[in-house]
Amino acid sequence: MKPKGLDMLIRSAATALALALVAVPAAMAQEAATEETTAVSVDDVVLGVEDAPLTIVEYASFTCGHCANFHANVFPDLKSEYIDTGKVRFIQRDVYFDQVGLWAGILARCGGDDKYYAVSDMLFDEQQKWLGGGSGDEIASNLRRIGLKAGMTEDQMTACWEDTATAEQLIANFQQNATTDQIEATPTFMIGGEKVMNAPWEELKGVIDTKLAEVEPAAAE
């Protein structure tokens, strides 16, 4: 969860960016083919139908154990009961506590919007394994292996990690959104505009059902 005040969280994000841009690990800084470029999306990636009556935003860090637990034990129910049925439009927004989380966030976006949630699932599912590296180079190599399993090329990943302009934009977007929604820990949810802290599934489900009861009659009019 890594609870922090908002100011501390924003400073951590800025530090993560500074560290990430000062030195790219050798495992990442492989020579990229000049003809291959990758445009990394910095906008929200939506899961579910665009016109769903309720929107849920999850603020999550790829290095947060509570976030990995949510995605393993709660998200499948959220997806099957609400996202897949067209009731909820879901958005995951990355939180950058540290440079490793930023590297993972860039990797998740590197394959394009269509692969974002698939790569996110892999990062959460294998979090303990890829975070277990004893050095930055080992962690970078572990991340690179996840990217390869997701169908990315070595050059594609290198280009994404070396794209400092995109990294800066991702940080800027995060800072703006976290400030607007007063995010201080992960995972934190915005359910129909209401901030909800991490909780067991039945509690989250209760909030979702209440919000749906408020918006579904209006949507039907």
PDB file of C-alpha atoms in Angstrom:
ATOM      1  CA  MET A   1       0.000   0.000   0.000  1.00  0.00           C
ATOM      2  CA  LYS A   2       2.883   2.378   0.821  1.00  0.00           C
ATOM      3  CA  PRO A   3       0.713   4.966   2.636  1.00  0.00           C
ATOM      4  CA  LYS A   4       1.969   8.524   2.153  1.00  0.00           C
ATOM      5  CA  GLY A   5       0.711  12.059   2.315  1.00  0.00           C
ATOM      6  CA  LEU A   6      -0.071  13.456  -1.109  1.00  0.00           C
ATOM      7  CA  ASP A   7       2.964  15.752  -1.068  1.00  0.00           C
ATOM      8  CA  MET A   8       5.249  12.845  -0.168  1.00  0.00           C
ATOM      9  CA  LEU A   9       3.747  10.703  -2.926  1.00  0.00           C
ATOM     10  CA  ILE A  10       4.278  13.428  -5.519  1.00  0.00           C
ATOM     11  CA  ARG A  11       7.872  13.930  -4.377  1.00  0.00           C
ATOM     12  CA  SER A  12       8.441  10.177  -4.685  1.00  0.00           C
ATOM     13  CA  ALA A  13       7.157  10.286  -8.247  1.00  0.00           C
ATOM     14  CA  ALA A  14       9.436  13.189  -9.116  1.00  0.00           C
ATOM     15  CA  THR A  15      12.398  11.372  -7.574  1.00  0.00           C
ATOM     16  CA  ALA A  16      11.519   8.226  -9.506  1.00  0.00           C
ATOM     17  CA  LEU A  17      11.560  10.171 -12.737  1.00  0.00           C
ATOM     18  CA  ALA A  18      14.864  11.869 -11.924  1.00  0.00           C
ATOM     19  CA  LEU A  19      16.533   8.571 -11.041  1.00  0.00           C
ATOM     20  CA  ALA A  20      15.099   6.809 -14.074  1.00  0.00           C
ATOM     21  CA  LEU A  21      16.366   9.464 -16.462  1.00  0.00           C
ATOM     22  CA  VAL A  22      19.835   9.746 -14.901  1.00  0.00           C
ATOM     23  CA  ALA A  23      20.904   6.192 -15.572  1.00  0.00           C
ATOM     24  CA  VAL A  24      19.148   3.547 -17.640  1.00  0.00           C
ATOM     25  CA  PRO A  25      20.186   0.041 -16.505  1.00  0.00           C
ATOM     26  CA  ALA A  26      22.490  -1.790 -18.876  1.00  0.00           C
ATOM     27  CA  ALA A  27      19.832  -4.449 -19.406  1.00  0.00           C
ATOM     28  CA  MET A  28      17.559  -1.756 -20.820  1.00  0.00           C
ATOM     29  CA  ALA A  29      20.127   0.316 -22.669  1.00  0.00           C
ATOM     30  CA  GLN A  30      20.639  -2.046 -25.553  1.00  0.00           C
ATOM     31  CA  GLU A  31      21.151  -0.493 -28.959  1.00  0.00           C
ATOM     32  CA  ALA A  32      17.800  -0.029 -30.644  1.00  0.00           C
ATOM     33  CA  ALA A  33      17.268  -0.415 -34.355  1.00  0.00           C
ATOM     34  CA  THR A  34      16.994   3.088 -35.792  1.00  0.00           C
ATOM     35  CA  GLU A  35      14.126   2.235 -38.077  1.00  0.00           C
ATOM     36  CA  GLU A  36      11.905   0.975 -35.270  1.00  0.00           C
ATOM     37  CA  THR A  37      10.075   3.535 -33.169  1.00  0.00           C
ATOM     38  CA  THR A  38       7.318   3.039 -30.634  1.00  0.00           C
ATOM     39  CA  ALA A  39       4.647   5.550 -29.725  1.00  0.00           C
ATOM     40  CA  VAL A  40       3.645   4.999 -26.101  1.00  0.00           C
ATOM     41  CA  SER A  41       0.140   6.119 -25.182  1.00  0.00           C
ATOM     42  CA  VAL A  42      -0.058   8.394 -22.156  1.00  0.00           C
ATOM     43  CA  ASP A  43      -3.858   8.628 -22.027  1.00  0.00           C
ATOM     44  CA  ASP A  44      -6.186   6.560 -19.853  1.00  0.00           C
ATOM     45  CA  VAL A  45      -6.740   3.063 -21.222  1.00  0.00           C
ATOM     46  CA  VAL A  46     -10.372   2.023 -20.822  1.00  0.00           C
ATOM     47  CA  LEU A  47     -11.500  -1.515 -20.087  1.00  0.00           C
ATOM     48  CA  GLY A  48     -15.152  -2.217 -20.816  1.00  0.00           C
ATOM     49  CA  VAL A  49     -17.749  -0.402 -22.879  1.00  0.00           C
ATOM     50  CA  GLU A  50     -17.410   3.354 -23.220  1.00  0.00           C
ATOM     51  CA  ASP A  51     -21.069   4.024 -22.407  1.00  0.00           C
ATOM     52  CA  ALA A  52     -21.192   1.972 -19.201  1.00  0.00           C
ATOM     53  CA  PRO A  53     -23.286   3.786 -16.576  1.00  0.00           C
ATOM     54  CA  LEU A  54     -20.525   3.782 -13.935  1.00  0.00           C
ATOM     55  CA  THR A  55     -16.803   4.534 -14.151  1.00  0.00           C
ATOM     56  CA  ILE A  56     -14.269   3.092 -11.701  1.00  0.00           C
ATOM     57  CA  VAL A  57     -10.705   4.396 -11.636  1.00  0.00           C
ATOM     58  CA  GLU A  58      -8.070   2.409  -9.769  1.00  0.00           C
ATOM     59  CA  TYR A  59      -4.849   4.104  -8.721  1.00  0.00           C
ATOM     60  CA  ALA A  60      -2.263   1.323  -8.526  1.00  0.00           C
ATOM     61  CA  SER A  61       1.492   0.822  -8.368  1.00  0.00           C
ATOM     62  CA  PHE A  62       3.166  -2.154 -10.005  1.00  0.00           C
ATOM     63  CA  THR A  63       5.472  -2.420  -6.963  1.00  0.00           C
ATOM     64  CA  CYS A  64       2.587  -2.419  -4.448  1.00  0.00           C
ATOM     65  CA  GLY A  65       1.847  -5.799  -2.872  1.00  0.00           C
ATOM     66  CA  HIS A  66      -1.713  -4.786  -1.932  1.00  0.00           C
ATOM     67  CA  CYS A  67      -2.340  -3.889  -5.584  1.00  0.00           C
ATOM     68  CA  ALA A  68      -1.097  -7.317  -6.693  1.00  0.00           C
ATOM     69  CA  ASN A  69      -3.386  -8.913  -4.110  1.00  0.00           C
ATOM     70  CA  PHE A  70      -6.370  -6.904  -5.393  1.00  0.00           C
ATOM     71  CA  HIS A  71      -5.708  -7.998  -8.959  1.00  0.00           C
ATOM     72  CA  ALA A  72      -5.336 -11.637  -7.943  1.00  0.00           C
ATOM     73  CA  ASN A  73      -8.287 -11.933  -5.577  1.00  0.00           C
ATOM     74  CA  VAL A  74     -10.778  -9.125  -6.247  1.00  0.00           C
ATOM     75  CA  PHE A  75     -10.394  -7.861  -9.803  1.00  0.00           C
ATOM     76  CA  PRO A  76     -11.617 -11.143 -11.416  1.00  0.00           C
ATOM     77  CA  ASP A  77     -14.988 -10.691  -9.643  1.00  0.00           C
ATOM     78  CA  LEU A  78     -15.151  -7.009 -10.582  1.00  0.00           C
ATOM     79  CA  LYS A  79     -14.421  -7.864 -14.197  1.00  0.00           C
ATOM     80  CA  SER A  80     -16.864 -10.754 -14.549  1.00  0.00           C
ATOM     81  CA  GLU A  81     -19.765  -9.171 -12.639  1.00  0.00           C
ATOM     82  CA  TYR A  82     -19.514  -5.552 -13.723  1.00  0.00           C
ATOM     83  CA  ILE A  83     -17.001  -4.809 -16.503  1.00  0.00           C
ATOM     84  CA  ASP A  84     -17.809  -7.726 -18.811  1.00  0.00           C
ATOM     85  CA  THR A  85     -21.543  -7.165 -18.319  1.00  0.00           C
ATOM     86  CA  GLY A  86     -21.362  -3.541 -19.458  1.00  0.00           C
ATOM     87  CA  LYS A  87     -22.161  -1.995 -16.070  1.00  0.00           C
ATOM     88  CA  VAL A  88     -18.707  -0.545 -15.345  1.00  0.00           C
ATOM     89  CA  ARG A  89     -16.137   1.310 -17.381  1.00  0.00           C
ATOM     90  CA  PHE A  90     -12.778   0.604 -15.689  1.00  0.00           C
ATOM     91  CA  ILE A  91      -9.576   2.648 -15.824  1.00  0.00           C
ATOM     92  CA  GLN A  92      -6.282   1.787 -14.158  1.00  0.00           C
ATOM     93  CA  ARG A  93      -3.996   4.745 -13.473  1.00  0.00           C
ATOM     94  CA  ASP A  94      -0.381   4.003 -12.617  1.00  0.00           C
ATOM     95  CA  VAL A  95       1.195   5.454  -9.493  1.00  0.00           C
ATOM     96  CA  TYR A  96       4.977   5.868  -9.494  1.00  0.00           C
ATOM     97  CA  PHE A  97       6.430   5.362  -6.015  1.00  0.00           C
ATOM     98  CA  ASP A  98       9.887   4.542  -7.325  1.00  0.00           C
ATOM     99  CA  GLN A  99      11.944   4.219 -10.499  1.00  0.00           C
ATOM    100  CA  VAL A 100      11.208   0.493 -10.781  1.00  0.00           C
ATOM    101  CA  GLY A 101       7.485   1.205 -10.769  1.00  0.00           C
ATOM    102  CA  LEU A 102       8.037   3.753 -13.528  1.00  0.00           C
ATOM    103  CA  TRP A 103       9.991   1.218 -15.613  1.00  0.00           C
ATOM    104  CA  ALA A 104       7.118  -1.271 -15.196  1.00  0.00           C
ATOM    105  CA  GLY A 105       4.523   1.361 -16.056  1.00  0.00           C
ATOM    106  CA  ILE A 106       6.343   2.260 -19.264  1.00  0.00           C
ATOM    107  CA  LEU A 107       6.594  -1.428 -20.175  1.00  0.00           C
ATOM    108  CA  ALA A 108       2.855  -1.925 -19.640  1.00  0.00           C
ATOM    109  CA  ARG A 109       2.168   0.820 -22.184  1.00  0.00           C
ATOM    110  CA  CYS A 110       4.915  -0.147 -24.601  1.00  0.00           C
ATOM    111  CA  GLY A 111       2.851  -2.717 -26.502  1.00  0.00           C
ATOM    112  CA  GLY A 112       0.037  -0.258 -27.151  1.00  0.00           C
ATOM    113  CA  ASP A 113      -3.388   0.181 -25.574  1.00  0.00           C
ATOM    114  CA  ASP A 114      -4.570  -3.246 -26.736  1.00  0.00           C
ATOM    115  CA  LYS A 115      -1.899  -4.963 -24.636  1.00  0.00           C
ATOM    116  CA  TYR A 116      -1.909  -2.650 -21.619  1.00  0.00           C
ATOM    117  CA  TYR A 117      -4.157  -4.719 -19.358  1.00  0.00           C
ATOM    118  CA  ALA A 118      -2.644  -8.025 -20.447  1.00  0.00           C
ATOM    119  CA  VAL A 119       0.851  -6.783 -19.587  1.00  0.00           C
ATOM    120  CA  SER A 120      -0.456  -5.253 -16.347  1.00  0.00           C
ATOM    121  CA  ASP A 121      -1.853  -8.654 -15.380  1.00  0.00           C
ATOM    122  CA  MET A 122       1.527 -10.257 -15.998  1.00  0.00           C
ATOM    123  CA  LEU A 123       3.324  -7.611 -13.938  1.00  0.00           C
ATOM    124  CA  PHE A 124       0.984  -8.115 -10.985  1.00  0.00           C
ATOM    125  CA  ASP A 125       0.888 -11.919 -11.304  1.00  0.00           C
ATOM    126  CA  GLU A 126       4.684 -12.162 -11.401  1.00  0.00           C
ATOM    127  CA  GLN A 127       5.412  -9.216  -9.115  1.00  0.00           C
ATOM    128  CA  GLN A 128       7.453 -11.103  -6.517  1.00  0.00           C
ATOM    129  CA  LYS A 129       9.494 -12.814  -9.201  1.00  0.00           C
ATOM    130  CA  TRP A 130      10.481  -9.775 -11.273  1.00  0.00           C
ATOM    131  CA  LEU A 131      10.968  -7.572  -8.205  1.00  0.00           C
ATOM    132  CA  GLY A 132      13.232 -10.218  -6.684  1.00  0.00           C
ATOM    133  CA  GLY A 133      16.290  -9.118  -8.624  1.00  0.00           C
ATOM    134  CA  GLY A 134      19.138  -7.972  -6.455  1.00  0.00           C
ATOM    135  CA  SER A 135      20.100  -5.056  -8.681  1.00  0.00           C
ATOM    136  CA  GLY A 136      18.574  -2.643 -11.163  1.00  0.00           C
ATOM    137  CA  ASP A 137      20.049  -4.628 -14.047  1.00  0.00           C
ATOM    138  CA  GLU A 138      18.480  -7.863 -12.798  1.00  0.00           C
ATOM    139  CA  ILE A 139      15.071  -6.261 -12.347  1.00  0.00           C
ATOM    140  CA  ALA A 140      15.332  -4.692 -15.807  1.00  0.00           C
ATOM    141  CA  SER A 141      16.192  -8.100 -17.285  1.00  0.00           C
ATOM    142  CA  ASN A 142      13.179  -9.608 -15.523  1.00  0.00           C
ATOM    143  CA  LEU A 143      10.941  -6.891 -16.942  1.00  0.00           C
ATOM    144  CA  ARG A 144      12.399  -7.446 -20.380  1.00  0.00           C
ATOM    145  CA  ARG A 145      11.475 -11.133 -20.174  1.00  0.00           C
ATOM    146  CA  ILE A 146       7.872 -10.189 -19.394  1.00  0.00           C
ATOM    147  CA  GLY A 147       7.843  -7.891 -22.408  1.00  0.00           C
ATOM    148  CA  LEU A 148       9.139 -10.648 -24.650  1.00  0.00           C
ATOM    149  CA  LYS A 149       6.397 -12.992 -23.407  1.00  0.00           C
ATOM    150  CA  ALA A 150       3.880 -10.278 -24.281  1.00  0.00           C
ATOM    151  CA  GLY A 151       5.174 -10.176 -27.867  1.00  0.00           C
ATOM    152  CA  MET A 152       7.352  -7.071 -27.723  1.00  0.00           C
ATOM    153  CA  THR A 153      10.776  -6.939 -29.332  1.00  0.00           C
ATOM    154  CA  GLU A 154      14.038  -6.044 -27.607  1.00  0.00           C
ATOM    155  CA  ASP A 155      14.365  -2.886 -29.687  1.00  0.00           C
ATOM    156  CA  GLN A 156      10.766  -1.890 -29.024  1.00  0.00           C
ATOM    157  CA  MET A 157      11.239  -2.084 -25.247  1.00  0.00           C
ATOM    158  CA  THR A 158      14.533  -0.214 -25.358  1.00  0.00           C
ATOM    159  CA  ALA A 159      12.951   2.578 -27.397  1.00  0.00           C
ATOM    160  CA  CYS A 160      10.104   2.882 -24.878  1.00  0.00           C
ATOM    161  CA  TRP A 161      12.414   3.011 -21.854  1.00  0.00           C
ATOM    162  CA  GLU A 162      14.679   5.581 -23.503  1.00  0.00           C
ATOM    163  CA  ASP A 163      11.776   7.861 -24.447  1.00  0.00           C
ATOM    164  CA  THR A 164      12.281  10.494 -21.752  1.00  0.00           C
ATOM    165  CA  ALA A 165       9.584  12.806 -23.129  1.00  0.00           C
ATOM    166  CA  THR A 166       6.945  10.113 -22.626  1.00  0.00           C
ATOM    167  CA  ALA A 167       8.227   9.341 -19.130  1.00  0.00           C
ATOM    168  CA  GLU A 168       7.938  13.008 -18.240  1.00  0.00           C
ATOM    169  CA  GLN A 169       4.373  13.135 -19.587  1.00  0.00           C
ATOM    170  CA  LEU A 170       3.372  10.014 -17.650  1.00  0.00           C
ATOM    171  CA  ILE A 171       4.694  11.598 -14.456  1.00  0.00           C
ATOM    172  CA  ALA A 172       2.920  14.885 -15.213  1.00  0.00           C
ATOM    173  CA  ASN A 173      -0.382  13.091 -15.840  1.00  0.00           C
ATOM    174  CA  PHE A 174      -0.003  11.125 -12.621  1.00  0.00           C
ATOM    175  CA  GLN A 175       0.766  14.234 -10.584  1.00  0.00           C
ATOM    176  CA  GLN A 176      -2.242  16.076 -11.981  1.00  0.00           C
ATOM    177  CA  ASN A 177      -4.663  13.180 -11.449  1.00  0.00           C
ATOM    178  CA  ALA A 178      -3.332  12.308  -7.976  1.00  0.00           C
ATOM    179  CA  THR A 179      -3.650  15.935  -6.903  1.00  0.00           C
ATOM    180  CA  THR A 180      -7.189  16.255  -8.267  1.00  0.00           C
ATOM    181  CA  ASP A 181      -8.363  13.027  -6.598  1.00  0.00           C
ATOM    182  CA  GLN A 182      -6.221  13.455  -3.429  1.00  0.00           C
ATOM    183  CA  ILE A 183      -4.578  10.042  -3.764  1.00  0.00           C
ATOM    184  CA  GLU A 184      -2.324   9.148  -0.832  1.00  0.00           C
ATOM    185  CA  ALA A 185      -1.998   5.350  -1.013  1.00  0.00           C
ATOM    186  CA  THR A 186      -2.550   2.405  -3.333  1.00  0.00           C
ATOM    187  CA  PRO A 187      -4.791   0.874  -4.300  1.00  0.00           C
ATOM    188  CA  THR A 188      -7.318   3.686  -4.082  1.00  0.00           C
ATOM    189  CA  PHE A 189     -10.499   3.742  -6.146  1.00  0.00           C
ATOM    190  CA  MET A 190     -12.651   6.500  -7.569  1.00  0.00           C
ATOM    191  CA  ILE A 191     -16.094   4.910  -7.884  1.00  0.00           C
ATOM    192  CA  GLY A 192     -18.512   7.218  -9.637  1.00  0.00           C
ATOM    193  CA  GLY A 193     -16.355  10.133  -8.507  1.00  0.00           C
ATOM    194  CA  GLU A 194     -16.206   9.045  -4.841  1.00  0.00           C
ATOM    195  CA  LYS A 195     -12.832   8.136  -3.341  1.00  0.00           C
ATOM    196  CA  VAL A 196     -12.866   4.665  -1.799  1.00  0.00           C
ATOM    197  CA  MET A 197      -9.922   3.118  -0.010  1.00  0.00           C
ATOM    198  CA  ASN A 198      -8.899  -0.513  -0.466  1.00  0.00           C
ATOM    199  CA  ALA A 199     -11.422  -2.872   1.122  1.00  0.00           C
ATOM    200  CA  PRO A 200     -12.676  -6.478   0.905  1.00  0.00           C
ATOM    201  CA  TRP A 201     -14.690  -7.318  -2.183  1.00  0.00           C
ATOM    202  CA  GLU A 202     -18.076  -7.323  -0.446  1.00  0.00           C
ATOM    203  CA  GLU A 203     -17.519  -3.747   0.770  1.00  0.00           C
ATOM    204  CA  LEU A 204     -16.413  -2.545  -2.660  1.00  0.00           C
ATOM    205  CA  LYS A 205     -19.347  -4.378  -4.228  1.00  0.00           C
ATOM    206  CA  GLY A 206     -21.716  -2.586  -1.880  1.00  0.00           C
ATOM    207  CA  VAL A 207     -20.378   0.803  -2.971  1.00  0.00           C
ATOM    208  CA  ILE A 208     -20.581  -0.184  -6.647  1.00  0.00           C
ATOM    209  CA  ASP A 209     -24.189  -1.386  -6.315  1.00  0.00           C
ATOM    210  CA  THR A 210     -25.175   1.817  -4.502  1.00  0.00           C
ATOM    211  CA  LYS A 211     -23.600   3.963  -7.201  1.00  0.00           C
ATOM    212  CA  LEU A 212     -25.230   1.909  -9.957  1.00  0.00           C
ATOM    213  CA  ALA A 213     -28.634   2.316  -8.306  1.00  0.00           C
ATOM    214  CA  GLU A 214     -28.087   6.086  -8.423  1.00  0.00           C
ATOM    215  CA  VAL A 215     -27.048   6.310 -12.088  1.00  0.00           C
ATOM    216  CA  GLU A 216     -28.904   3.478 -13.847  1.00  0.00           C
ATOM    217  CA  PRO A 217     -32.393   5.075 -13.608  1.00  0.00           C
ATOM    218  CA  ALA A 218     -31.013   8.288 -15.077  1.00  0.00           C
ATOM    219  CA  ALA A 219     -29.261   6.334 -17.833  1.00  0.00           C
ATOM    220  CA  ALA A 220     -32.509   4.605 -18.721  1.00  0.00           C
ATOM    221  CA  GLU A 221     -34.438   7.875 -19.148  1.00  0.00           C
TER     222      GLU A 221
END
